[in-house]
Short mmCIF file of C-alpha atoms in Angstrom, two decimals:
data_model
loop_
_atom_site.label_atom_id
_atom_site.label_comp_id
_atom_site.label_asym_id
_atom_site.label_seq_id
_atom_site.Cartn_x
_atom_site.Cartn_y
_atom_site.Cartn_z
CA UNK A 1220 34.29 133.20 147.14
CA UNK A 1221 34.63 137.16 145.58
CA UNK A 1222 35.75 138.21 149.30
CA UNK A 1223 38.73 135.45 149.38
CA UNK A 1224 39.92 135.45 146.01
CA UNK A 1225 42.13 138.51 146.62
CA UNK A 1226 43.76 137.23 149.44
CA UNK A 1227 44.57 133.96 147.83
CA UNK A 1228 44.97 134.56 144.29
CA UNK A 1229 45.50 138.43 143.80
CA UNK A 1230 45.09 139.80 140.61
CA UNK A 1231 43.19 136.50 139.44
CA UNK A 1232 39.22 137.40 138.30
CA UNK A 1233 36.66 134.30 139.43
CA UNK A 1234 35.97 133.60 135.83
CA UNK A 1235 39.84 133.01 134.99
CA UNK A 1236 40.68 130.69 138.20
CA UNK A 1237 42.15 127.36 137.11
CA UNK A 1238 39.64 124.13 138.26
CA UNK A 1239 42.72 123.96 141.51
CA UNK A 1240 42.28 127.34 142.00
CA UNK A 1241 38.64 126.71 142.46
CA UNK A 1242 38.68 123.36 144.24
CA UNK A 1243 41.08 125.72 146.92
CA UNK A 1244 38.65 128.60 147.00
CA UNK A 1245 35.52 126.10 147.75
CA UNK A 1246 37.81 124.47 150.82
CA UNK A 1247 39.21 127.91 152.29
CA UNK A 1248 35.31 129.32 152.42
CA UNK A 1249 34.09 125.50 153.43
CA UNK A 1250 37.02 126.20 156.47
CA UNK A 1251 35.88 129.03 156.76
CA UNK A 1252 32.07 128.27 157.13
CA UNK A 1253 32.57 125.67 159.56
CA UNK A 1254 34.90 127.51 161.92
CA UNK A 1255 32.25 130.76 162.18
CA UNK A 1256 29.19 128.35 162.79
CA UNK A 1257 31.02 126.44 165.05
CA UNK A 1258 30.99 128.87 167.45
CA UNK A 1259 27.21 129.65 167.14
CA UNK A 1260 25.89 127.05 169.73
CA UNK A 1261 22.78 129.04 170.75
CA UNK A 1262 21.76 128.99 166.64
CA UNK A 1263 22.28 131.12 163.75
CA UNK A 1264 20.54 131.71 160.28
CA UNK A 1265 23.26 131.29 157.52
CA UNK A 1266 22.98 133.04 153.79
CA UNK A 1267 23.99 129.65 152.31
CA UNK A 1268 26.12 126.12 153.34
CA UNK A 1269 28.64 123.94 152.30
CA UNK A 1270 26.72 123.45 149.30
CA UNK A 1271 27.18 126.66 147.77
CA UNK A 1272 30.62 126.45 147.84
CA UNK A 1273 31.35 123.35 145.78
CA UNK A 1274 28.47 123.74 143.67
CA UNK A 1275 29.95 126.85 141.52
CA UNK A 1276 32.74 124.54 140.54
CA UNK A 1277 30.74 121.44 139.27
CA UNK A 1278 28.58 124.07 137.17
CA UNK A 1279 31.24 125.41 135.98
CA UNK A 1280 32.45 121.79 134.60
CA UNK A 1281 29.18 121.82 132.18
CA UNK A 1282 28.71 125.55 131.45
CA UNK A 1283 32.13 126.92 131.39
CA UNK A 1284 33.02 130.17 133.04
CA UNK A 1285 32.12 132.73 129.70
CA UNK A 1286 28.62 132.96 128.44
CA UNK A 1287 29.83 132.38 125.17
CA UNK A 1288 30.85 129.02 126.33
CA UNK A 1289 27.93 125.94 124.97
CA UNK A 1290 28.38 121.94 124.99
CA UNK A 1291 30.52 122.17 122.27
CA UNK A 1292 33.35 124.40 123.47
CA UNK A 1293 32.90 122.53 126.58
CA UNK A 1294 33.95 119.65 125.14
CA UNK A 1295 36.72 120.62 123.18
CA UNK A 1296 38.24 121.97 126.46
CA UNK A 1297 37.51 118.73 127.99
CA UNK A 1298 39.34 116.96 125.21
CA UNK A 1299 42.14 119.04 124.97
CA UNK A 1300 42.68 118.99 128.65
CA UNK A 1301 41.27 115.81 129.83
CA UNK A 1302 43.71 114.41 132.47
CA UNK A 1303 43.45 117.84 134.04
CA UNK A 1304 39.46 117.61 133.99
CA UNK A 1305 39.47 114.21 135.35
CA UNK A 1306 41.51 114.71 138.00
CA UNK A 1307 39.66 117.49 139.11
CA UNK A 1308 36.33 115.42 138.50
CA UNK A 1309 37.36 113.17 141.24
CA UNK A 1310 38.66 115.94 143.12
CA UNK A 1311 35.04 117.48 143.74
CA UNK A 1312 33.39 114.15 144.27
CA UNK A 1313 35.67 114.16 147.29
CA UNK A 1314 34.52 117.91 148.12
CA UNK A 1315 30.74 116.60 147.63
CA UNK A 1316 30.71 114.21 149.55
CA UNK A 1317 32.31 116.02 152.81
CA UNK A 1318 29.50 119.24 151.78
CA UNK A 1319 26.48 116.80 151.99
CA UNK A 1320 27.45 115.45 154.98
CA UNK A 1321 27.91 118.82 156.59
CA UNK A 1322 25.22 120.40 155.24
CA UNK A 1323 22.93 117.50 156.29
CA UNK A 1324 24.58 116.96 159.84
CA UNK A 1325 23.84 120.47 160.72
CA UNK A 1326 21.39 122.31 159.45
CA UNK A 1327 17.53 121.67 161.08
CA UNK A 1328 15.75 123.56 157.84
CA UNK A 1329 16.95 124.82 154.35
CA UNK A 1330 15.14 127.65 152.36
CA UNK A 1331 15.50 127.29 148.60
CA UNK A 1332 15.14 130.58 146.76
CA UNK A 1333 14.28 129.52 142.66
CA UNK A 1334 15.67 131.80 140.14
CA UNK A 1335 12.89 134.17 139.26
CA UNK A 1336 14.29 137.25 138.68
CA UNK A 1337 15.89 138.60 135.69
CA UNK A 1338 19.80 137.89 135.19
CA UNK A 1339 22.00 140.92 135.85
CA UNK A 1340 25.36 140.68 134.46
CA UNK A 1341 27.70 142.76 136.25
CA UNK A 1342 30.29 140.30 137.60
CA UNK A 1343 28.59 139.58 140.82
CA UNK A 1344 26.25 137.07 140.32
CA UNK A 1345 26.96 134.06 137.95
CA UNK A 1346 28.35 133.84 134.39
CA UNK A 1347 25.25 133.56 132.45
CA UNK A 1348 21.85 132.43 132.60
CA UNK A 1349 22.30 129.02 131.33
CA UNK A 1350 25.01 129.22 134.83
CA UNK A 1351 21.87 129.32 136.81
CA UNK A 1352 19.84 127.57 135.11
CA UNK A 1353 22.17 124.50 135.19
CA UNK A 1354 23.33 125.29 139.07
CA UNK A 1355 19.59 125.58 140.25
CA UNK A 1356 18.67 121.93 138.69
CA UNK A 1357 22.30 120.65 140.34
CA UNK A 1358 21.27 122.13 143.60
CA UNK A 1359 17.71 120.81 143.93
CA UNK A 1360 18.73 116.80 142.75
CA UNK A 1361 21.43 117.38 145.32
CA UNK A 1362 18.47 117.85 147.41
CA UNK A 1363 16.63 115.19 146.59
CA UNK A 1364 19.53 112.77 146.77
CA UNK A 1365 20.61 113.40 150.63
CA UNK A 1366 16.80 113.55 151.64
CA UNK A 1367 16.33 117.11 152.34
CA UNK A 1368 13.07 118.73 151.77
CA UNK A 1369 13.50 122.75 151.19
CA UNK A 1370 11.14 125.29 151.50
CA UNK A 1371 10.60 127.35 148.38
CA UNK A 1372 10.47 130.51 149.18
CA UNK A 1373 8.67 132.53 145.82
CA UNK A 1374 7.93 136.05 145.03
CA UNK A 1375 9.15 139.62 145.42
CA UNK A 1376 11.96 139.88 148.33
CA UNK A 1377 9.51 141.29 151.22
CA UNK A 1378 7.41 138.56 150.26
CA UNK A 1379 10.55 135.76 150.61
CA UNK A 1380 11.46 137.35 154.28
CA UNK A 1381 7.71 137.45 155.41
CA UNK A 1382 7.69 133.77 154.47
CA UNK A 1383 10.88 132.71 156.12
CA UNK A 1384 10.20 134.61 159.45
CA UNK A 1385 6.62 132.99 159.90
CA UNK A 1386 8.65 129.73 159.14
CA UNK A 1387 11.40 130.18 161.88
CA UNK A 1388 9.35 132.04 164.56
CA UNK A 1389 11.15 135.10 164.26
CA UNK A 1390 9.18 138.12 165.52
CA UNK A 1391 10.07 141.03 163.79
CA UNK A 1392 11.99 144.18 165.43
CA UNK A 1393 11.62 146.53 162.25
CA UNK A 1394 9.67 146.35 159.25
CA UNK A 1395 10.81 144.30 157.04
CA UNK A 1396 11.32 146.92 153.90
CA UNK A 1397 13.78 149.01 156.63
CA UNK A 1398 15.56 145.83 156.83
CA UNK A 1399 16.25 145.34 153.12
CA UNK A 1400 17.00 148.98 153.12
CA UNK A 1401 19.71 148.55 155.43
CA UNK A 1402 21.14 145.28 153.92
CA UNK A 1403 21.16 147.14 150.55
CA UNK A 1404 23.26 149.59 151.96
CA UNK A 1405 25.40 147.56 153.77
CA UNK A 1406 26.02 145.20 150.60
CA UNK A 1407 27.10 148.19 148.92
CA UNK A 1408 29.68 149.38 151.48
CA UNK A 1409 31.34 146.31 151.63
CA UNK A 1410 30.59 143.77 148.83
CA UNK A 1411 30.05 145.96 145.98
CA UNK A 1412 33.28 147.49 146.63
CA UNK A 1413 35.12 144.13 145.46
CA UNK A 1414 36.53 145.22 141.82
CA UNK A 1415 34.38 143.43 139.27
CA UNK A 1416 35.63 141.31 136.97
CA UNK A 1417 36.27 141.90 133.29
CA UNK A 1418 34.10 139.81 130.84
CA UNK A 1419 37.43 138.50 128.78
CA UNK A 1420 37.37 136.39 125.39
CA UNK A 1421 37.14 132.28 125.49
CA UNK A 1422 40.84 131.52 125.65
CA UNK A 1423 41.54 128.68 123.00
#
């Protein structure tokens, strides 16, 4: 959602969007999603689906968006601002229930990547550990609740990529440390270049 915020919300970081704010990023890249795939009719191999999108916000409803956020912070902001929180409660339900269709409807197998590398903060990757953490158990009942069976792919990322190609059939047209060279490269010409965002105080 980095790569749309700007055009929808400029000058708004990730961490400060407003639970509407979020609910419209999840739909415009949802949109977005299906409109690109659509067009794919011979097949494709995505870096994520539907249920990427809507779970960041329904972490964010038990973690917060700061790492010094906990449960009890959490529920202060809940009880201060409960009407808001319920509303956008049912909100999501609504946006899970389209994503879990989707994502079951058309996709023929899902790789599941588990968190086993250390957390990084620099404003890419989630708020805090406890983000994944919480995100990674969301995203594997999810599983388990719309019958899908993922493969875990484990280990170093060579090892991940070896995995998935002898999974999908793919035969291999450079090695595979060439190809992580070049998607290193290209993630920092274009993704890295987003402006991170700035690790701000809990607002009271």
């Amino acid at each position: 959602m980095r790569e749309i915020l700007p055009w929808l919300f400029p000058g708004t970081s990730l961490k400060d969007c407003s639970y509407a704010q979020l609910l419209r990023l999840g739909m415009e890249r949802f949109e977005r999603r299906m409109n690109a795939e659509a067009g794919l009719s011979t097949g494709f191999i995505s870096d994520g689906c539907p249920l990427q999108e809507w779970l960041y916000g329904s972490t964010r409803l038990i973690t917060g968006a700061y790492p010094e956020e906990n449960h009890l912070t959490m529920l202060w902001k809940k009880f201060r601002n409960y009407r808001q929180y319920q509303e956008f409660e049912l909100l999501l339900a609504g946006f899970e229930k389209m994503a879990n269709t989707y994502a079951k409807n058309s996709y023929d197998i899902f790789f599941h990547l588990p968190v086993e590398f250390p957390f990084v903060e620099d404003g890419h990757r989630p708020t805090s550990e406890r983000f994944r953490e919480e995100s990674e158990k969301i995203l594997l009942n999810t599983y388990r609740k719309i019958h899908i069976e993922p493969v875990v792919l484990s280990g170093t990322i060579s090892e991940r990529v070896e995995k998935a190609l002898k999974m999908l059939k793919v035969e291999k047209v450079i090695s595979i440390s060439k190809a992580i060279e070049l998607s290193e490269k290209i993630r920092k010409e274009s993704f890295d270049k987003i402006s991170l965002e700035k690790v701000n105080k809990i607002n009271n």
